GROMACS .gro file of C-alpha atoms in nm:
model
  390
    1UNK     CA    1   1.095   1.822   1.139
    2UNK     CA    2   1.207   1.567   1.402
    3UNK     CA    3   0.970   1.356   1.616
    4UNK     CA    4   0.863   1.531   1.932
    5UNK     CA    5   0.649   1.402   2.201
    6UNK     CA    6   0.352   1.559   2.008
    7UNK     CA    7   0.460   1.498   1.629
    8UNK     CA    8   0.585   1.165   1.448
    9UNK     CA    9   0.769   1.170   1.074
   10UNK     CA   10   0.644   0.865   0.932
   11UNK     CA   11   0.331   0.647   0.932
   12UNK     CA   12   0.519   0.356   1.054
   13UNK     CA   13   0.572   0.572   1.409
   14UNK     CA   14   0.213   0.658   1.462
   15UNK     CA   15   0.169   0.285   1.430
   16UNK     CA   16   0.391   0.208   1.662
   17UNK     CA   17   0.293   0.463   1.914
   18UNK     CA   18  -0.116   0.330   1.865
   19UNK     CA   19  -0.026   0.024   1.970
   20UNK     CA   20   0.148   0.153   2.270
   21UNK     CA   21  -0.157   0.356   2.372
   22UNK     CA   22  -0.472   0.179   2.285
   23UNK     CA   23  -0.592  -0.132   2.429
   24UNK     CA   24  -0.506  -0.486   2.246
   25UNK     CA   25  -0.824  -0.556   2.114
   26UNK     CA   26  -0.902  -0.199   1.940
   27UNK     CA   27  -0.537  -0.194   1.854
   28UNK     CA   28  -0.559  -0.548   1.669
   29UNK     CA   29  -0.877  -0.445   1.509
   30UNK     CA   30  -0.710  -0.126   1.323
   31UNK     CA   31  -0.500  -0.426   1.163
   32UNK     CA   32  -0.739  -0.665   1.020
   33UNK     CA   33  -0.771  -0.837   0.746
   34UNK     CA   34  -0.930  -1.121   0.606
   35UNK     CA   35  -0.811  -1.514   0.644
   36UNK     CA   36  -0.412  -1.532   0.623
   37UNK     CA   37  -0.380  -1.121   0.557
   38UNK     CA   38  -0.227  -1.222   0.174
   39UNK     CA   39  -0.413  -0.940   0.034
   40UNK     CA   40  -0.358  -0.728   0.355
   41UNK     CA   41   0.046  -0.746   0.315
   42UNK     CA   42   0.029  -0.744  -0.060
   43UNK     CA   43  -0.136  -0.424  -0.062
   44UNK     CA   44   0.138  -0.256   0.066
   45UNK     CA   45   0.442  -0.478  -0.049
   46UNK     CA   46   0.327  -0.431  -0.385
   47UNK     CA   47   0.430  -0.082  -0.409
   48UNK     CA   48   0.810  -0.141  -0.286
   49UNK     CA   49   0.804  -0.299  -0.639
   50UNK     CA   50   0.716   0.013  -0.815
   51UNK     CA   51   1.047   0.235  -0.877
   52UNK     CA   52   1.108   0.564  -0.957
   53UNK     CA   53   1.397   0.741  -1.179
   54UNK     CA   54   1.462   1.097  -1.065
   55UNK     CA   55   1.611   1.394  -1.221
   56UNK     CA   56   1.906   1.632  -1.088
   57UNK     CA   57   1.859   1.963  -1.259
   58UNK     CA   58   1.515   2.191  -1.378
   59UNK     CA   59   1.358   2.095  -1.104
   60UNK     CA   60   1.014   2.285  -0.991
   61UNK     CA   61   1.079   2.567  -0.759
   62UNK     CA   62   0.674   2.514  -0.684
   63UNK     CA   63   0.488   2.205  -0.677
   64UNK     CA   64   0.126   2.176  -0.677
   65UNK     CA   65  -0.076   1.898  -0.517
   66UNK     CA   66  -0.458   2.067  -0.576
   67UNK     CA   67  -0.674   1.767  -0.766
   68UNK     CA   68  -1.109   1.780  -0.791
   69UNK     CA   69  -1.232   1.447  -0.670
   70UNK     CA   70  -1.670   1.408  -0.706
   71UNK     CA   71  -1.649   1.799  -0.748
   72UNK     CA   72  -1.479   1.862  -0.407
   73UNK     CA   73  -1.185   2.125  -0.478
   74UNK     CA   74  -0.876   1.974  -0.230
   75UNK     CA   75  -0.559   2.081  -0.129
   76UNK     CA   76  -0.378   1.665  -0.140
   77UNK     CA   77  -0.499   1.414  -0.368
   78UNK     CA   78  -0.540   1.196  -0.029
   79UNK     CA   79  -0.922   1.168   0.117
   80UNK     CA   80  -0.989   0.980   0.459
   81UNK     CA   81  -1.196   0.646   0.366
   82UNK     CA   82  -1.500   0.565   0.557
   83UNK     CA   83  -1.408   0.331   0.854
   84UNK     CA   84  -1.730   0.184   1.085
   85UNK     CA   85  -1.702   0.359   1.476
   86UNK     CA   86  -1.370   0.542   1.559
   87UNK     CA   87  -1.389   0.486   1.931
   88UNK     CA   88  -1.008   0.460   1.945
   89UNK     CA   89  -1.020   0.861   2.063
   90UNK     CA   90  -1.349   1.045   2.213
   91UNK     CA   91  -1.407   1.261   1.944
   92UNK     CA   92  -1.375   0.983   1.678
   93UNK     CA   93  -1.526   1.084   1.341
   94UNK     CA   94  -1.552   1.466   1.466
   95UNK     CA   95  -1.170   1.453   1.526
   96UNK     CA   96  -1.126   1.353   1.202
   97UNK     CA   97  -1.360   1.573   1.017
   98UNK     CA   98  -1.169   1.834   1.172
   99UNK     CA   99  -0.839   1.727   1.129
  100UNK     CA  100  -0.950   1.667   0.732
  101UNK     CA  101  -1.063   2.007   0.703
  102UNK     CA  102  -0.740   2.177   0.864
  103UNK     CA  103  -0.534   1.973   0.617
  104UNK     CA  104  -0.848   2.105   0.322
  105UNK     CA  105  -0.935   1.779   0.232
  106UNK     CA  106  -1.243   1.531   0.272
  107UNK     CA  107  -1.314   1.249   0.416
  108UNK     CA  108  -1.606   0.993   0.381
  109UNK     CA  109  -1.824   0.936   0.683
  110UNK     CA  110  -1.941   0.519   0.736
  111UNK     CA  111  -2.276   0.466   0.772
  112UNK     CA  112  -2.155   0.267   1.075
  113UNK     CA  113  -1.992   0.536   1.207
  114UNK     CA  114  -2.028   0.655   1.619
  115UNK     CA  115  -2.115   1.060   1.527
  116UNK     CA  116  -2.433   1.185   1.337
  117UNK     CA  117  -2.351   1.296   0.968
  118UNK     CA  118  -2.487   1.687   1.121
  119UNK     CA  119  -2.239   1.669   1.375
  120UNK     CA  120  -1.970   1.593   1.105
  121UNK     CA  121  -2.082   1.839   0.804
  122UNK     CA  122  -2.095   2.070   1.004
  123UNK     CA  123  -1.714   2.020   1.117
  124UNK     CA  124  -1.604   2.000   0.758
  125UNK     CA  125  -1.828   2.065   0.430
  126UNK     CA  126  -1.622   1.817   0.239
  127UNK     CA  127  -1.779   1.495   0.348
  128UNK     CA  128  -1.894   1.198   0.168
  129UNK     CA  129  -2.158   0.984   0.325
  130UNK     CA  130  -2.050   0.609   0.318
  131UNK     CA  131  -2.379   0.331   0.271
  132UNK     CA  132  -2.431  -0.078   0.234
  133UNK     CA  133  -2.691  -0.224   0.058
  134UNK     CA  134  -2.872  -0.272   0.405
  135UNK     CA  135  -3.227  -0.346   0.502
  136UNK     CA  136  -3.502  -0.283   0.265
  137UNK     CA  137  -3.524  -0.012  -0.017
  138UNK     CA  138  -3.750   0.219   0.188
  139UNK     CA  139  -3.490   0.209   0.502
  140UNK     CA  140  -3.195   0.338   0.218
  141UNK     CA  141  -3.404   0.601   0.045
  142UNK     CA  142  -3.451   0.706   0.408
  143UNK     CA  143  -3.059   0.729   0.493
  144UNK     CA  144  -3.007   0.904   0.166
  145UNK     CA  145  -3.289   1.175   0.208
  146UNK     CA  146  -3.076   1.223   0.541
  147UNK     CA  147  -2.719   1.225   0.378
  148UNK     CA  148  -2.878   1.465   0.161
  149UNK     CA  149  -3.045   1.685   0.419
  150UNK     CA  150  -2.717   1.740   0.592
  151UNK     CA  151  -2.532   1.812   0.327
  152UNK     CA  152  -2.354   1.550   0.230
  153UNK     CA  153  -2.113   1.621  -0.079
  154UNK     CA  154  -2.145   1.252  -0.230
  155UNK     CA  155  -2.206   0.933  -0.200
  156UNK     CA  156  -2.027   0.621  -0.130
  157UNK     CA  157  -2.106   0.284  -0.184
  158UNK     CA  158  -1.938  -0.002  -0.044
  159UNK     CA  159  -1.942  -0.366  -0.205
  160UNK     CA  160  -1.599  -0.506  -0.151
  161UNK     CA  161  -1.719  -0.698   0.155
  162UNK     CA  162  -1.791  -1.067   0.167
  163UNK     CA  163  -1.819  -1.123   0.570
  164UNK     CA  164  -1.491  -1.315   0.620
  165UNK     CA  165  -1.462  -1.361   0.976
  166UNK     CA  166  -1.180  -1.564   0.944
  167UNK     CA  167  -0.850  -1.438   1.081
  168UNK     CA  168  -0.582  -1.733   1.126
  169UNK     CA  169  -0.415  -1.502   1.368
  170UNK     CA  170  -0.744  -1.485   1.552
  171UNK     CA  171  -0.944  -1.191   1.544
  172UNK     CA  172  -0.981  -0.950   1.846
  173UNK     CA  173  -1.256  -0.958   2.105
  174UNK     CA  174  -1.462  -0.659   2.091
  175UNK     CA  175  -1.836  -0.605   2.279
  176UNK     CA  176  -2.137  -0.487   2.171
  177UNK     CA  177  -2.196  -0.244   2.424
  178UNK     CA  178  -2.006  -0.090   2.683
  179UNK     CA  179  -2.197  -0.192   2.995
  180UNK     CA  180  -2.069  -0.321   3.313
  181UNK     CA  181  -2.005  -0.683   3.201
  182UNK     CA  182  -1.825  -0.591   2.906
  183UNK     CA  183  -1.613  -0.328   3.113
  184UNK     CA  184  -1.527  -0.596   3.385
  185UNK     CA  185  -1.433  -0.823   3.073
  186UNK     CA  186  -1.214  -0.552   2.901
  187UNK     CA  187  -1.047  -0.431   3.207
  188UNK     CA  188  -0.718  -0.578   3.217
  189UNK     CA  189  -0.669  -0.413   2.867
  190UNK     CA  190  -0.788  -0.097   2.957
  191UNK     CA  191  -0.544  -0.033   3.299
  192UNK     CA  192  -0.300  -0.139   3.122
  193UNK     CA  193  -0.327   0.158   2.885
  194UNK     CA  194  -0.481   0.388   3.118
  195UNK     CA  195  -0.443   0.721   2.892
  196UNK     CA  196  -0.688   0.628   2.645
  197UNK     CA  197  -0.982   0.566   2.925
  198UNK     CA  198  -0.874   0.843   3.063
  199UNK     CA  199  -0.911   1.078   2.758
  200UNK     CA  200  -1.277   0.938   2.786
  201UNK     CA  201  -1.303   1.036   3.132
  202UNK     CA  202  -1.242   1.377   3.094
  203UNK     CA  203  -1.509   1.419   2.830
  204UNK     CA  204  -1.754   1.259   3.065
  205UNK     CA  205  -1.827   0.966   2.851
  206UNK     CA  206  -1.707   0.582   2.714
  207UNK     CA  207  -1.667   0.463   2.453
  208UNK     CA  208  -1.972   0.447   2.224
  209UNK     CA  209  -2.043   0.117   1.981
  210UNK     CA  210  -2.395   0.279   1.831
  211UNK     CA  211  -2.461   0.383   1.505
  212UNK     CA  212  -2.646   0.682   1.469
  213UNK     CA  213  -2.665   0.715   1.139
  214UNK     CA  214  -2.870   0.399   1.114
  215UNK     CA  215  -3.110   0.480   1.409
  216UNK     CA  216  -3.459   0.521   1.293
  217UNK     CA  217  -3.720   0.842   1.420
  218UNK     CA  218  -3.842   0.737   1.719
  219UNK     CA  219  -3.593   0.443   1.789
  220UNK     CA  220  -3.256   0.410   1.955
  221UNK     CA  221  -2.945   0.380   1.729
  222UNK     CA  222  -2.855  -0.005   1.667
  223UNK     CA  223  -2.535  -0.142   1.816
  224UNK     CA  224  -2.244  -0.170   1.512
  225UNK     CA  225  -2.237  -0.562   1.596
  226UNK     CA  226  -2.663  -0.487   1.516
  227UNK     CA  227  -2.576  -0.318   1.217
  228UNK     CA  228  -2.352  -0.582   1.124
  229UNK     CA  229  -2.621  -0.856   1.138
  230UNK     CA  230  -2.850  -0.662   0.973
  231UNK     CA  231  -2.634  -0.605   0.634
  232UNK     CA  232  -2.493  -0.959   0.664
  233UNK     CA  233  -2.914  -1.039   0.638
  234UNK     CA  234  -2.922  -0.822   0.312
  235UNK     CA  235  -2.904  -1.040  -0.005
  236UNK     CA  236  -2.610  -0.853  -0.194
  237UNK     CA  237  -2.731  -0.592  -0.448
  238UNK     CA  238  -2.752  -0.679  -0.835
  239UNK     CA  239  -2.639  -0.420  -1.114
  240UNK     CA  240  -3.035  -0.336  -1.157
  241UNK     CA  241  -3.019  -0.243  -0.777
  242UNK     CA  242  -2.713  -0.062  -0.826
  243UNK     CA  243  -2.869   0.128  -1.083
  244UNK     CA  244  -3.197   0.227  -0.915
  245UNK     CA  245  -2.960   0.373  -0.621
  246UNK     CA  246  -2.802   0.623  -0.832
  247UNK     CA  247  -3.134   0.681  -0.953
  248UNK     CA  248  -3.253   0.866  -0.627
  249UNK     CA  249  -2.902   1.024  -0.513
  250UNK     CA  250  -2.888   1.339  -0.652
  251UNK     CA  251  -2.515   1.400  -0.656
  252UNK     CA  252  -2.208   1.307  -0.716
  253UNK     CA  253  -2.155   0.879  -0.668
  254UNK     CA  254  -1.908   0.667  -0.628
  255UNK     CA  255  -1.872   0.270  -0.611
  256UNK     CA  256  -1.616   0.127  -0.404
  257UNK     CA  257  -1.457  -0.203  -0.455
  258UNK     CA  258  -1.366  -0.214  -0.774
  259UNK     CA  259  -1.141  -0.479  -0.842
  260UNK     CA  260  -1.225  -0.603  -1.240
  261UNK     CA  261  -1.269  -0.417  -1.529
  262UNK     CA  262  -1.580  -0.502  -1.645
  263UNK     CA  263  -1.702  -0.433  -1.330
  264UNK     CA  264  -1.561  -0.092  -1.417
  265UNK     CA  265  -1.768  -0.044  -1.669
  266UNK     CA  266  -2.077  -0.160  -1.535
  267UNK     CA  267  -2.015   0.152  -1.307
  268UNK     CA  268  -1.971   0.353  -1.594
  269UNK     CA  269  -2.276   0.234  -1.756
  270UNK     CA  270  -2.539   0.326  -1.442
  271UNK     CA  271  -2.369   0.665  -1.410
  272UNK     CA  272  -2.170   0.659  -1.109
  273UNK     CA  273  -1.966   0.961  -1.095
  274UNK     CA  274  -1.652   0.790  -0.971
  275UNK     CA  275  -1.500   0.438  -0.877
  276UNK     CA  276  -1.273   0.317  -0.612
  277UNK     CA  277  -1.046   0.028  -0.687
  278UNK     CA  278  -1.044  -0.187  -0.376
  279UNK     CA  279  -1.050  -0.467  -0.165
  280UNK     CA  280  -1.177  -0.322   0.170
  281UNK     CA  281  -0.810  -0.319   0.285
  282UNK     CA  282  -0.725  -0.646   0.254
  283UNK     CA  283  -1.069  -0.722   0.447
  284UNK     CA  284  -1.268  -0.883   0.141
  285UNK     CA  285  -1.190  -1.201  -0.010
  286UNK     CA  286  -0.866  -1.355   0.011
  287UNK     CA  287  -0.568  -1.352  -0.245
  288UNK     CA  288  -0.727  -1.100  -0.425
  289UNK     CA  289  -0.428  -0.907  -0.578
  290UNK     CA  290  -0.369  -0.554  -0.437
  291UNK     CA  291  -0.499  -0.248  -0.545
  292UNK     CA  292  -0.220  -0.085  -0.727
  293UNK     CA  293  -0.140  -0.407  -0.969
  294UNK     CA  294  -0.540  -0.394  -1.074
  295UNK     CA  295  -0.517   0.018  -1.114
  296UNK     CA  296  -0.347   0.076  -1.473
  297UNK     CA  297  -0.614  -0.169  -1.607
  298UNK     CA  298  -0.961  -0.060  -1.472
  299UNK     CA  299  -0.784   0.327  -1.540
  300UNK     CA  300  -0.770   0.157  -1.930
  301UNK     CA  301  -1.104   0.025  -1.923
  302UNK     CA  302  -1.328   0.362  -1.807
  303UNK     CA  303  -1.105   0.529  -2.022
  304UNK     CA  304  -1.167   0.853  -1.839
  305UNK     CA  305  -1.513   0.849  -1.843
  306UNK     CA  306  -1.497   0.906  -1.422
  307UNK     CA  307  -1.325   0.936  -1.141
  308UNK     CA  308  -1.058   0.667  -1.056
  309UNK     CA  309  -0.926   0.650  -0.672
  310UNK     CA  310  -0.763   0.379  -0.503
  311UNK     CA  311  -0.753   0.207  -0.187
  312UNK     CA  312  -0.498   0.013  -0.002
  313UNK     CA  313  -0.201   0.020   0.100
  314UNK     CA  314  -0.093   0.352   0.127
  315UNK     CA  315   0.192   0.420   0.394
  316UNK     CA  316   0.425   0.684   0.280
  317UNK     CA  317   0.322   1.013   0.050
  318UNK     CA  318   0.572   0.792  -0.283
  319UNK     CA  319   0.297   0.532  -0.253
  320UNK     CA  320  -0.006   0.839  -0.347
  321UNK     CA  321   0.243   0.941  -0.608
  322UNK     CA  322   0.281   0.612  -0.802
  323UNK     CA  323  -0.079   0.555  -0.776
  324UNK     CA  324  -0.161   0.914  -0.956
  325UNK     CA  325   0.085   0.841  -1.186
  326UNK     CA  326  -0.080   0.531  -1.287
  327UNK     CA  327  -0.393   0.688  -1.378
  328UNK     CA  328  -0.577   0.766  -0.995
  329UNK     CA  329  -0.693   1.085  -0.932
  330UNK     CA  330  -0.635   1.055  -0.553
  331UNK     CA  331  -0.646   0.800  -0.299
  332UNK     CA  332  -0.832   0.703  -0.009
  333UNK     CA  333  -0.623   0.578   0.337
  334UNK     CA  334  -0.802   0.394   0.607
  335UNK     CA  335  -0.561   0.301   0.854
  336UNK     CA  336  -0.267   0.518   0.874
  337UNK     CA  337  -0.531   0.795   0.995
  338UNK     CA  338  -0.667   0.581   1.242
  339UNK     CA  339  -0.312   0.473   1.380
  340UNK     CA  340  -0.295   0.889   1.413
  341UNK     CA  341  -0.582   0.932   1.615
  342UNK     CA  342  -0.501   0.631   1.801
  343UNK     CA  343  -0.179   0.814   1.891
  344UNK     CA  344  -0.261   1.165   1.935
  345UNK     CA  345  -0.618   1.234   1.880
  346UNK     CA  346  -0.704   1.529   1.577
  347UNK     CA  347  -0.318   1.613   1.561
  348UNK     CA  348  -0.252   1.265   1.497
  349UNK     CA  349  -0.486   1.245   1.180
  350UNK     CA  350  -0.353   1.571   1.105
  351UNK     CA  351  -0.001   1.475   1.159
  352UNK     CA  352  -0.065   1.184   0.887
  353UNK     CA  353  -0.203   1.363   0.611
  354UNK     CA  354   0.119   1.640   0.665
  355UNK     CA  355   0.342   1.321   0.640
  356UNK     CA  356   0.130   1.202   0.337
  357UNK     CA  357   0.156   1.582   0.192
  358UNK     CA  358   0.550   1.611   0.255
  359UNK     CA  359   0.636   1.255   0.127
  360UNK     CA  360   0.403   1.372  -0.213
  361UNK     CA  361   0.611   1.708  -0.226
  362UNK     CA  362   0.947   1.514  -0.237
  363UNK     CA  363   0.861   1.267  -0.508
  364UNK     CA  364   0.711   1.551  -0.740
  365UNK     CA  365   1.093   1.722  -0.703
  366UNK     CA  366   1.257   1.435  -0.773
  367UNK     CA  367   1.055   1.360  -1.088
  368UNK     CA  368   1.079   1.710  -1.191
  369UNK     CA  369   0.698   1.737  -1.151
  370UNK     CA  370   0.542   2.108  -1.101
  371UNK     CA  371   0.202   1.892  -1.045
  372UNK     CA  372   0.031   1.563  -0.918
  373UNK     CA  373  -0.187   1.678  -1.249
  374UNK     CA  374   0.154   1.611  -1.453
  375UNK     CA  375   0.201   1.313  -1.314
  376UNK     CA  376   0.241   0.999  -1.632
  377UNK     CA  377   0.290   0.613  -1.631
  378UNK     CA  378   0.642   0.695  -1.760
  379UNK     CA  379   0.749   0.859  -1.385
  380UNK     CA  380   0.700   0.485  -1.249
  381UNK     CA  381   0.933   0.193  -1.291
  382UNK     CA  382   0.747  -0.113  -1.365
  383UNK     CA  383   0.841  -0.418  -1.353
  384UNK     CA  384   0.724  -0.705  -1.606
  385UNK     CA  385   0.404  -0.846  -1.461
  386UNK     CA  386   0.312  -0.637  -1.219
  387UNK     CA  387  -0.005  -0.527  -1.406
  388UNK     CA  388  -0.303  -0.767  -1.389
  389UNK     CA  389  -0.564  -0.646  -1.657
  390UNK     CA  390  -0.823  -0.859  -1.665
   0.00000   0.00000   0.00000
């Protein structure tokens, strides 16, 4: 279908109308990434290098795109990753929980995030809660026994992050709090895209930089710039640590960040139930090389001993379908479902993962594929190199 006023074609337009509708600083911090952005671009150029060779006749009539990730039965082998508070649209993480479930898939919920995990169970079953290794042991157990409580399908847990503030482009002001100083500061920004306030308006409310899902009985929830300091106070966790985590969730549990092998099977070898091959979106360390080069090799090294989903750079529904061919079992997007909801609210995260679902669809005809679960290394051109395996 063609764009209309309430429906884009392509990931590249919901960008494009984000930035038209947010204000600078929210918009600039849905594109982040670490130092020079290396990692950030290669993440996505990386799969223009991957080809495919299509077939003209016997195609599928039918084309299936159902795939199990952690147990969770969905209808796309796409999941929403966790990203820290959505206040680019008033419902935030409820809009997308929603939008998720229309679509029948899942998404994972950050610990950081601006709506309680209830609030977002309750709007779709199918969500993984997202946790650091933050504050003391006691303080985690207590998060999990929550994550657990609400329902929470799995967990999540994040390590490719190594506090790189650095942005040579400059990194975009954002407050703590919205208060009256902050909304003097910000105003320029905010009149100048006066839709998005006013979508706040109408609800009654601001924009809210809390985390609940960090706030403590009795105490109000810490500000995500609080939350922030706190985990960047947490000496990073060792593989014993690791291992006494999985210990006390009872479920389904995957490690995210995955970017060697052996670290691969370190995951394997404390049980996790699943492992994400990352680098935060480009957001961790530098020149690391993107996600879909390290994929074929970490897929080689668990030898399918768990679940393998990757990370980065996904734009267009080709990229999930060279990443399944190459051993994932799905993928998880981060910003082309925020640049949705940035543009249109629930529709617009819906709006992605139908663009994500179509573009999938077309790739599995023209590789005479009745399946993403039929999906082999063979259906992807390439190129000498490209694979880094150690």
């Amino acid at each position: 279908m063609a764009s209309t006023k309430q429906w884009f074609e392509t990931v590249a337009e919901a960008q494009r109308r984000a930035k038209k509708r947010v204000p600078k600083s929210v918009y600039l911090a849905l594109l982040a990434g670490a130092e020079e952005g290396r990692t950030l671009s290669e993440n996505v150029a990386a799969f223009g290098e991957l080809g495919f060779r299509p077939r003209i006749a016997d195609l599928p009539a039918q084309r299936d795109q159902t795939t199990t990730v952690m147990g969770q039965e969905l209808s796309l082998p796409v999941i929403l990753s966790p990203t820290g508070v959505q206040a680019v649209a008033p419902d935030g993480e409820l809009a997308v929980a929603r939008a998720a479930a229309t679509s029948g898939t899942a998404l994972g919920l950050s610990s950081f995030a601006g709506k309680p995990i209830e609030d977002v169970v309750a709007a779709n079953p199918k969500t993984f809660f997202q946790v650091y290794w933050q504050g003391d042991r006691e303080a985690i157990v207590r998060r999990l026994e929550r994550a657990a409580r609400a329902g929470a399908k799995g967990l999540i847990v994040t390590l490719d992050w190594t506090f790189a503030h650095r942005r040579d482009w400059g990194s975009p002001a954002l407050p703590d709090k919205v208060n009256l100083k902050s909304m003097l500061a910000f105003a320029p920004q905010v009149i100048a895209r006066p839709r998005w306030l006013t979508a706040f308006l109408r609800r009654g409310t601001l924009p809210d930089l809390t985390t609940p899902n960090l706030a403590e009985a009795g105490q109000a929830a810490p500000t995500f710039f609080g939350a922030y300091g706190e985990w960047m106070g947490t000496p990073p966790p060792t593989w014993h640590d690791l291992a006494w985590l999985r210990e006390r969730w009872d479920g389904p549990f995957l490690l995210k960040g995955i970017s060697h092998p052996e670290d691969a099977r370190r995951a394997v070898d404390i049980g996790a139930s699943a492992i994400s091959v990352s680098n935060h979106g480009g957001n961790n360390l530098d020149s690391t090389p993107a996600s879909i080069r390290l994929l074929p090799g970490i897929v080689d090294a668990v030898g399918g001993q768990v679940d393998v989903v990757l990370d980065g750079g996904i734009r267009r529904g080709g990229d999930v379908v060279k990443a399944l061919a190459l051993g994932a079992r799905a993928v998880l997007v981060g910003r082309p479902y925020l640049w949705g909801m940035a543009a249109n609210g629930e529709t617009g995260v819906h709006n992605v993962l139908e663009i994500l679902r179509g573009g999938i669809d077309s790739a599995l005809l023209g590789l005479a594929r009745s399946s993403v679960r039929d999906l082999v290394p063979e259906d992807v051109l390439v190129p000498d190199g490209f694979r880094i395996d150690h």
